[in-house]
Amino acid sequence: ACAVVDAALVERLLAGATDGQPESSAGPITDSTTCTWVSPGDRSLTLVVARHQHSGRRSATGDAANYIDISRRLRFDGAPYESVSGVGDEAWSAGTPDTATRPRPGVGALARRANVVVEVQYRFDGADPAAAPERHRADVIGVARAAIDAVEVD
């Protein structure tokens, strides 16, 4: 999963970041891989690729779609998700600005293709006024697109 993230993008967003090392977990409903890159300046990029399994109540694809629906309703740090076209079967993104109540702004994306869900979060230092969420939304969506295009679905 980590290999789908372009090294030049990581360097641009997170100068001097640690390499994204995959951490895998297996559960009764999902198997997932998480990759996290962290820069010295309190910026981070996280990619989670989760393959949903048949749970008995609904299909694996149904479980993945339900996960996306719940995540969208929970919002991204209180910000509503907006639909993104051309990424998997469905995709959404949201961004939060730097505010007094949210000192670590970020941009997130959710995407689903069949039974696989991809989540991407980019967190950046709010002290950088140029680091508005809209500036990085295309980057985050690009990571989600690369990851969702690379997965093999069941």
PDB file of C-alpha atoms in Angstrom:
ATOM      1  CA  ALA A   1       0.000   0.000   0.000  1.00  0.00           C
ATOM      2  CA  CYS A   2       2.787   2.438   0.845  1.00  0.00           C
ATOM      3  CA  ALA A   3       4.385   2.068  -2.585  1.00  0.00           C
ATOM      4  CA  VAL A   4       1.431   3.732  -4.345  1.00  0.00           C
ATOM      5  CA  VAL A   5       2.276   7.073  -2.733  1.00  0.00           C
ATOM      6  CA  ASP A   6       4.639   9.061  -4.929  1.00  0.00           C
ATOM      7  CA  ALA A   7       7.945   9.801  -3.177  1.00  0.00           C
ATOM      8  CA  ALA A   8       8.098  13.285  -4.744  1.00  0.00           C
ATOM      9  CA  LEU A   9       4.672  14.106  -3.283  1.00  0.00           C
ATOM     10  CA  VAL A  10       5.775  12.955   0.163  1.00  0.00           C
ATOM     11  CA  GLU A  11       8.908  15.117  -0.089  1.00  0.00           C
ATOM     12  CA  ARG A  12       6.892  18.156  -1.220  1.00  0.00           C
ATOM     13  CA  LEU A  13       4.272  17.814   1.534  1.00  0.00           C
ATOM     14  CA  LEU A  14       6.529  16.465   4.259  1.00  0.00           C
ATOM     15  CA  ALA A  15      10.125  17.565   3.704  1.00  0.00           C
ATOM     16  CA  GLY A  16      12.429  15.240   5.610  1.00  0.00           C
ATOM     17  CA  ALA A  17       9.674  12.779   6.505  1.00  0.00           C
ATOM     18  CA  THR A  18      10.263   9.290   7.770  1.00  0.00           C
ATOM     19  CA  ASP A  19       9.515   6.503   5.318  1.00  0.00           C
ATOM     20  CA  GLY A  20       5.964   5.201   5.343  1.00  0.00           C
ATOM     21  CA  GLN A  21       6.275   1.755   6.856  1.00  0.00           C
ATOM     22  CA  PRO A  22       3.234  -0.481   6.478  1.00  0.00           C
ATOM     23  CA  GLU A  23       1.437  -1.823   9.528  1.00  0.00           C
ATOM     24  CA  SER A  24      -1.043  -4.582   8.819  1.00  0.00           C
ATOM     25  CA  SER A  25      -3.911  -5.818  10.922  1.00  0.00           C
ATOM     26  CA  ALA A  26      -6.380  -8.611  10.359  1.00  0.00           C
ATOM     27  CA  GLY A  27      -9.801  -8.829  11.908  1.00  0.00           C
ATOM     28  CA  PRO A  28     -13.004 -10.786  11.467  1.00  0.00           C
ATOM     29  CA  ILE A  29     -14.555  -8.103   9.234  1.00  0.00           C
ATOM     30  CA  THR A  30     -11.599  -6.183   7.752  1.00  0.00           C
ATOM     31  CA  ASP A  31      -7.951  -6.665   6.882  1.00  0.00           C
ATOM     32  CA  SER A  32      -6.088  -3.381   6.665  1.00  0.00           C
ATOM     33  CA  THR A  33      -2.723  -1.832   5.978  1.00  0.00           C
ATOM     34  CA  THR A  34      -1.795   1.585   7.361  1.00  0.00           C
ATOM     35  CA  CYS A  35       1.119   3.694   6.128  1.00  0.00           C
ATOM     36  CA  THR A  36       2.119   6.873   7.942  1.00  0.00           C
ATOM     37  CA  TRP A  37       4.757   9.426   7.024  1.00  0.00           C
ATOM     38  CA  VAL A  38       5.704  12.060   9.623  1.00  0.00           C
ATOM     39  CA  SER A  39       7.831  15.153   9.104  1.00  0.00           C
ATOM     40  CA  PRO A  40       9.868  16.977  11.738  1.00  0.00           C
ATOM     41  CA  GLY A  41       7.444  19.933  11.429  1.00  0.00           C
ATOM     42  CA  ASP A  42       4.348  18.179  12.834  1.00  0.00           C
ATOM     43  CA  ARG A  43       2.965  17.278   9.418  1.00  0.00           C
ATOM     44  CA  SER A  44       1.775  13.781   8.600  1.00  0.00           C
ATOM     45  CA  LEU A  45       0.255  11.773   5.796  1.00  0.00           C
ATOM     46  CA  THR A  46      -1.662   8.597   6.590  1.00  0.00           C
ATOM     47  CA  LEU A  47      -3.015   6.050   4.113  1.00  0.00           C
ATOM     48  CA  VAL A  48      -5.265   3.195   5.222  1.00  0.00           C
ATOM     49  CA  VAL A  49      -6.350   0.490   2.799  1.00  0.00           C
ATOM     50  CA  ALA A  50      -9.026  -1.780   4.296  1.00  0.00           C
ATOM     51  CA  ARG A  51     -10.455  -4.875   2.630  1.00  0.00           C
ATOM     52  CA  HIS A  52     -13.887  -5.698   4.045  1.00  0.00           C
ATOM     53  CA  GLN A  53     -14.968  -9.324   4.358  1.00  0.00           C
ATOM     54  CA  HIS A  54     -18.459 -10.801   4.284  1.00  0.00           C
ATOM     55  CA  SER A  55     -19.855 -10.354   7.794  1.00  0.00           C
ATOM     56  CA  GLY A  56     -22.951 -12.531   7.593  1.00  0.00           C
ATOM     57  CA  ARG A  57     -25.383  -9.621   7.690  1.00  0.00           C
ATOM     58  CA  ARG A  58     -24.374  -8.087   4.375  1.00  0.00           C
ATOM     59  CA  SER A  59     -21.901  -8.594   1.570  1.00  0.00           C
ATOM     60  CA  ALA A  60     -18.293  -7.430   1.789  1.00  0.00           C
ATOM     61  CA  THR A  61     -19.148  -4.620  -0.640  1.00  0.00           C
ATOM     62  CA  GLY A  62     -22.179  -3.741   1.489  1.00  0.00           C
ATOM     63  CA  ASP A  63     -19.990  -3.563   4.601  1.00  0.00           C
ATOM     64  CA  ALA A  64     -17.515  -1.293   2.807  1.00  0.00           C
ATOM     65  CA  ALA A  65     -20.307   0.990   1.566  1.00  0.00           C
ATOM     66  CA  ASN A  66     -21.781   1.118   5.090  1.00  0.00           C
ATOM     67  CA  TYR A  67     -18.370   2.057   6.519  1.00  0.00           C
ATOM     68  CA  ILE A  68     -18.083   4.937   4.045  1.00  0.00           C
ATOM     69  CA  ASP A  69     -21.611   6.108   4.902  1.00  0.00           C
ATOM     70  CA  ILE A  70     -20.909   6.117   8.652  1.00  0.00           C
ATOM     71  CA  SER A  71     -17.544   7.864   8.190  1.00  0.00           C
ATOM     72  CA  ARG A  72     -19.130  10.584   6.068  1.00  0.00           C
ATOM     73  CA  ARG A  73     -21.796  11.220   8.710  1.00  0.00           C
ATOM     74  CA  LEU A  74     -19.150  11.479  11.436  1.00  0.00           C
ATOM     75  CA  ARG A  75     -17.450  14.111   9.279  1.00  0.00           C
ATOM     76  CA  PHE A  76     -13.782  15.038   9.097  1.00  0.00           C
ATOM     77  CA  ASP A  77     -13.066  17.039  12.243  1.00  0.00           C
ATOM     78  CA  GLY A  78     -16.581  18.474  11.977  1.00  0.00           C
ATOM     79  CA  ALA A  79     -16.276  19.406   8.297  1.00  0.00           C
ATOM     80  CA  PRO A  80     -18.743  17.862   5.863  1.00  0.00           C
ATOM     81  CA  TYR A  81     -17.474  15.562   3.135  1.00  0.00           C
ATOM     82  CA  GLU A  82     -18.033  16.557  -0.491  1.00  0.00           C
ATOM     83  CA  SER A  83     -18.477  14.055  -3.304  1.00  0.00           C
ATOM     84  CA  VAL A  84     -15.500  13.461  -5.613  1.00  0.00           C
ATOM     85  CA  SER A  85     -16.082  12.014  -9.071  1.00  0.00           C
ATOM     86  CA  GLY A  86     -13.838   9.624 -10.977  1.00  0.00           C
ATOM     87  CA  VAL A  87     -12.333   7.806  -7.992  1.00  0.00           C
ATOM     88  CA  GLY A  88     -13.481   4.228  -7.420  1.00  0.00           C
ATOM     89  CA  ASP A  89     -17.161   3.447  -6.967  1.00  0.00           C
ATOM     90  CA  GLU A  90     -17.574   6.429  -4.652  1.00  0.00           C
ATOM     91  CA  ALA A  91     -15.268   9.000  -3.105  1.00  0.00           C
ATOM     92  CA  TRP A  92     -15.489  11.959  -0.747  1.00  0.00           C
ATOM     93  CA  SER A  93     -13.142  14.621   0.594  1.00  0.00           C
ATOM     94  CA  ALA A  94     -13.204  17.232   3.347  1.00  0.00           C
ATOM     95  CA  GLY A  95     -10.867  19.826   4.761  1.00  0.00           C
ATOM     96  CA  THR A  96     -10.590  21.792   7.971  1.00  0.00           C
ATOM     97  CA  PRO A  97      -8.907  25.183   8.309  1.00  0.00           C
ATOM     98  CA  ASP A  98      -6.727  26.342  11.161  1.00  0.00           C
ATOM     99  CA  THR A  99      -8.997  27.766  13.878  1.00  0.00           C
ATOM    100  CA  ALA A 100      -8.752  28.426  17.582  1.00  0.00           C
ATOM    101  CA  THR A 101     -10.645  25.207  18.300  1.00  0.00           C
ATOM    102  CA  ARG A 102      -8.825  23.167  15.660  1.00  0.00           C
ATOM    103  CA  PRO A 103      -5.117  24.052  15.785  1.00  0.00           C
ATOM    104  CA  ARG A 104      -3.994  21.217  13.502  1.00  0.00           C
ATOM    105  CA  PRO A 105      -5.856  21.561  10.214  1.00  0.00           C
ATOM    106  CA  GLY A 106      -6.013  18.856   7.603  1.00  0.00           C
ATOM    107  CA  VAL A 107      -7.524  17.341   4.515  1.00  0.00           C
ATOM    108  CA  GLY A 108      -9.072  13.906   4.257  1.00  0.00           C
ATOM    109  CA  ALA A 109     -10.432  11.624   1.573  1.00  0.00           C
ATOM    110  CA  LEU A 110     -12.486   8.452   1.587  1.00  0.00           C
ATOM    111  CA  ALA A 111     -12.838   6.208  -1.445  1.00  0.00           C
ATOM    112  CA  ARG A 112     -14.395   2.808  -2.073  1.00  0.00           C
ATOM    113  CA  ARG A 113     -14.061   0.274  -4.853  1.00  0.00           C
ATOM    114  CA  ALA A 114     -16.204  -2.804  -4.308  1.00  0.00           C
ATOM    115  CA  ASN A 115     -15.192  -4.143  -0.857  1.00  0.00           C
ATOM    116  CA  VAL A 116     -12.043  -2.011  -0.435  1.00  0.00           C
ATOM    117  CA  VAL A 117     -12.024   1.332   1.386  1.00  0.00           C
ATOM    118  CA  VAL A 118      -9.158   3.809   1.220  1.00  0.00           C
ATOM    119  CA  GLU A 119      -8.754   6.596   3.758  1.00  0.00           C
ATOM    120  CA  VAL A 120      -6.182   9.366   3.402  1.00  0.00           C
ATOM    121  CA  GLN A 121      -5.427  12.109   5.922  1.00  0.00           C
ATOM    122  CA  TYR A 122      -2.934  14.907   5.546  1.00  0.00           C
ATOM    123  CA  ARG A 123      -2.335  16.970   8.696  1.00  0.00           C
ATOM    124  CA  PHE A 124      -0.264  20.114   8.541  1.00  0.00           C
ATOM    125  CA  ASP A 125       1.018  22.810  10.844  1.00  0.00           C
ATOM    126  CA  GLY A 126      -1.556  25.560  11.198  1.00  0.00           C
ATOM    127  CA  ALA A 127       1.209  28.158  11.451  1.00  0.00           C
ATOM    128  CA  ASP A 128       1.628  27.939   7.668  1.00  0.00           C
ATOM    129  CA  PRO A 129      -0.990  30.372   6.278  1.00  0.00           C
ATOM    130  CA  ALA A 130      -0.488  29.026   2.766  1.00  0.00           C
ATOM    131  CA  ALA A 131      -1.441  25.540   3.886  1.00  0.00           C
ATOM    132  CA  ALA A 132      -5.167  25.998   3.480  1.00  0.00           C
ATOM    133  CA  PRO A 133      -7.107  22.754   3.033  1.00  0.00           C
ATOM    134  CA  GLU A 134      -8.068  23.581  -0.551  1.00  0.00           C
ATOM    135  CA  ARG A 135      -4.422  23.819  -1.515  1.00  0.00           C
ATOM    136  CA  HIS A 136      -3.852  20.163  -0.610  1.00  0.00           C
ATOM    137  CA  ARG A 137      -7.200  18.621  -1.485  1.00  0.00           C
ATOM    138  CA  ALA A 138      -5.997  17.574  -4.968  1.00  0.00           C
ATOM    139  CA  ASP A 139      -2.919  15.901  -3.428  1.00  0.00           C
ATOM    140  CA  VAL A 140      -4.998  13.879  -0.990  1.00  0.00           C
ATOM    141  CA  ILE A 141      -7.498  12.883  -3.671  1.00  0.00           C
ATOM    142  CA  GLY A 142      -4.559  11.874  -5.889  1.00  0.00           C
ATOM    143  CA  VAL A 143      -3.245   9.536  -3.183  1.00  0.00           C
ATOM    144  CA  ALA A 144      -6.727   8.045  -2.745  1.00  0.00           C
ATOM    145  CA  ARG A 145      -7.037   7.580  -6.525  1.00  0.00           C
ATOM    146  CA  ALA A 146      -3.630   5.869  -6.795  1.00  0.00           C
ATOM    147  CA  ALA A 147      -4.426   3.545  -3.903  1.00  0.00           C
ATOM    148  CA  ILE A 148      -7.919   2.629  -5.078  1.00  0.00           C
ATOM    149  CA  ASP A 149      -6.669   2.003  -8.623  1.00  0.00           C
ATOM    150  CA  ALA A 150      -3.936  -0.295  -7.316  1.00  0.00           C
ATOM    151  CA  VAL A 151      -6.133  -2.604  -5.238  1.00  0.00           C
ATOM    152  CA  GLU A 152      -7.433  -5.926  -6.416  1.00  0.00           C
ATOM    153  CA  VAL A 153     -11.021  -6.467  -5.400  1.00  0.00           C
ATOM    154  CA  ASP A 154     -12.549  -9.808  -4.439  1.00  0.00           C
TER     155      ASP A 154
END
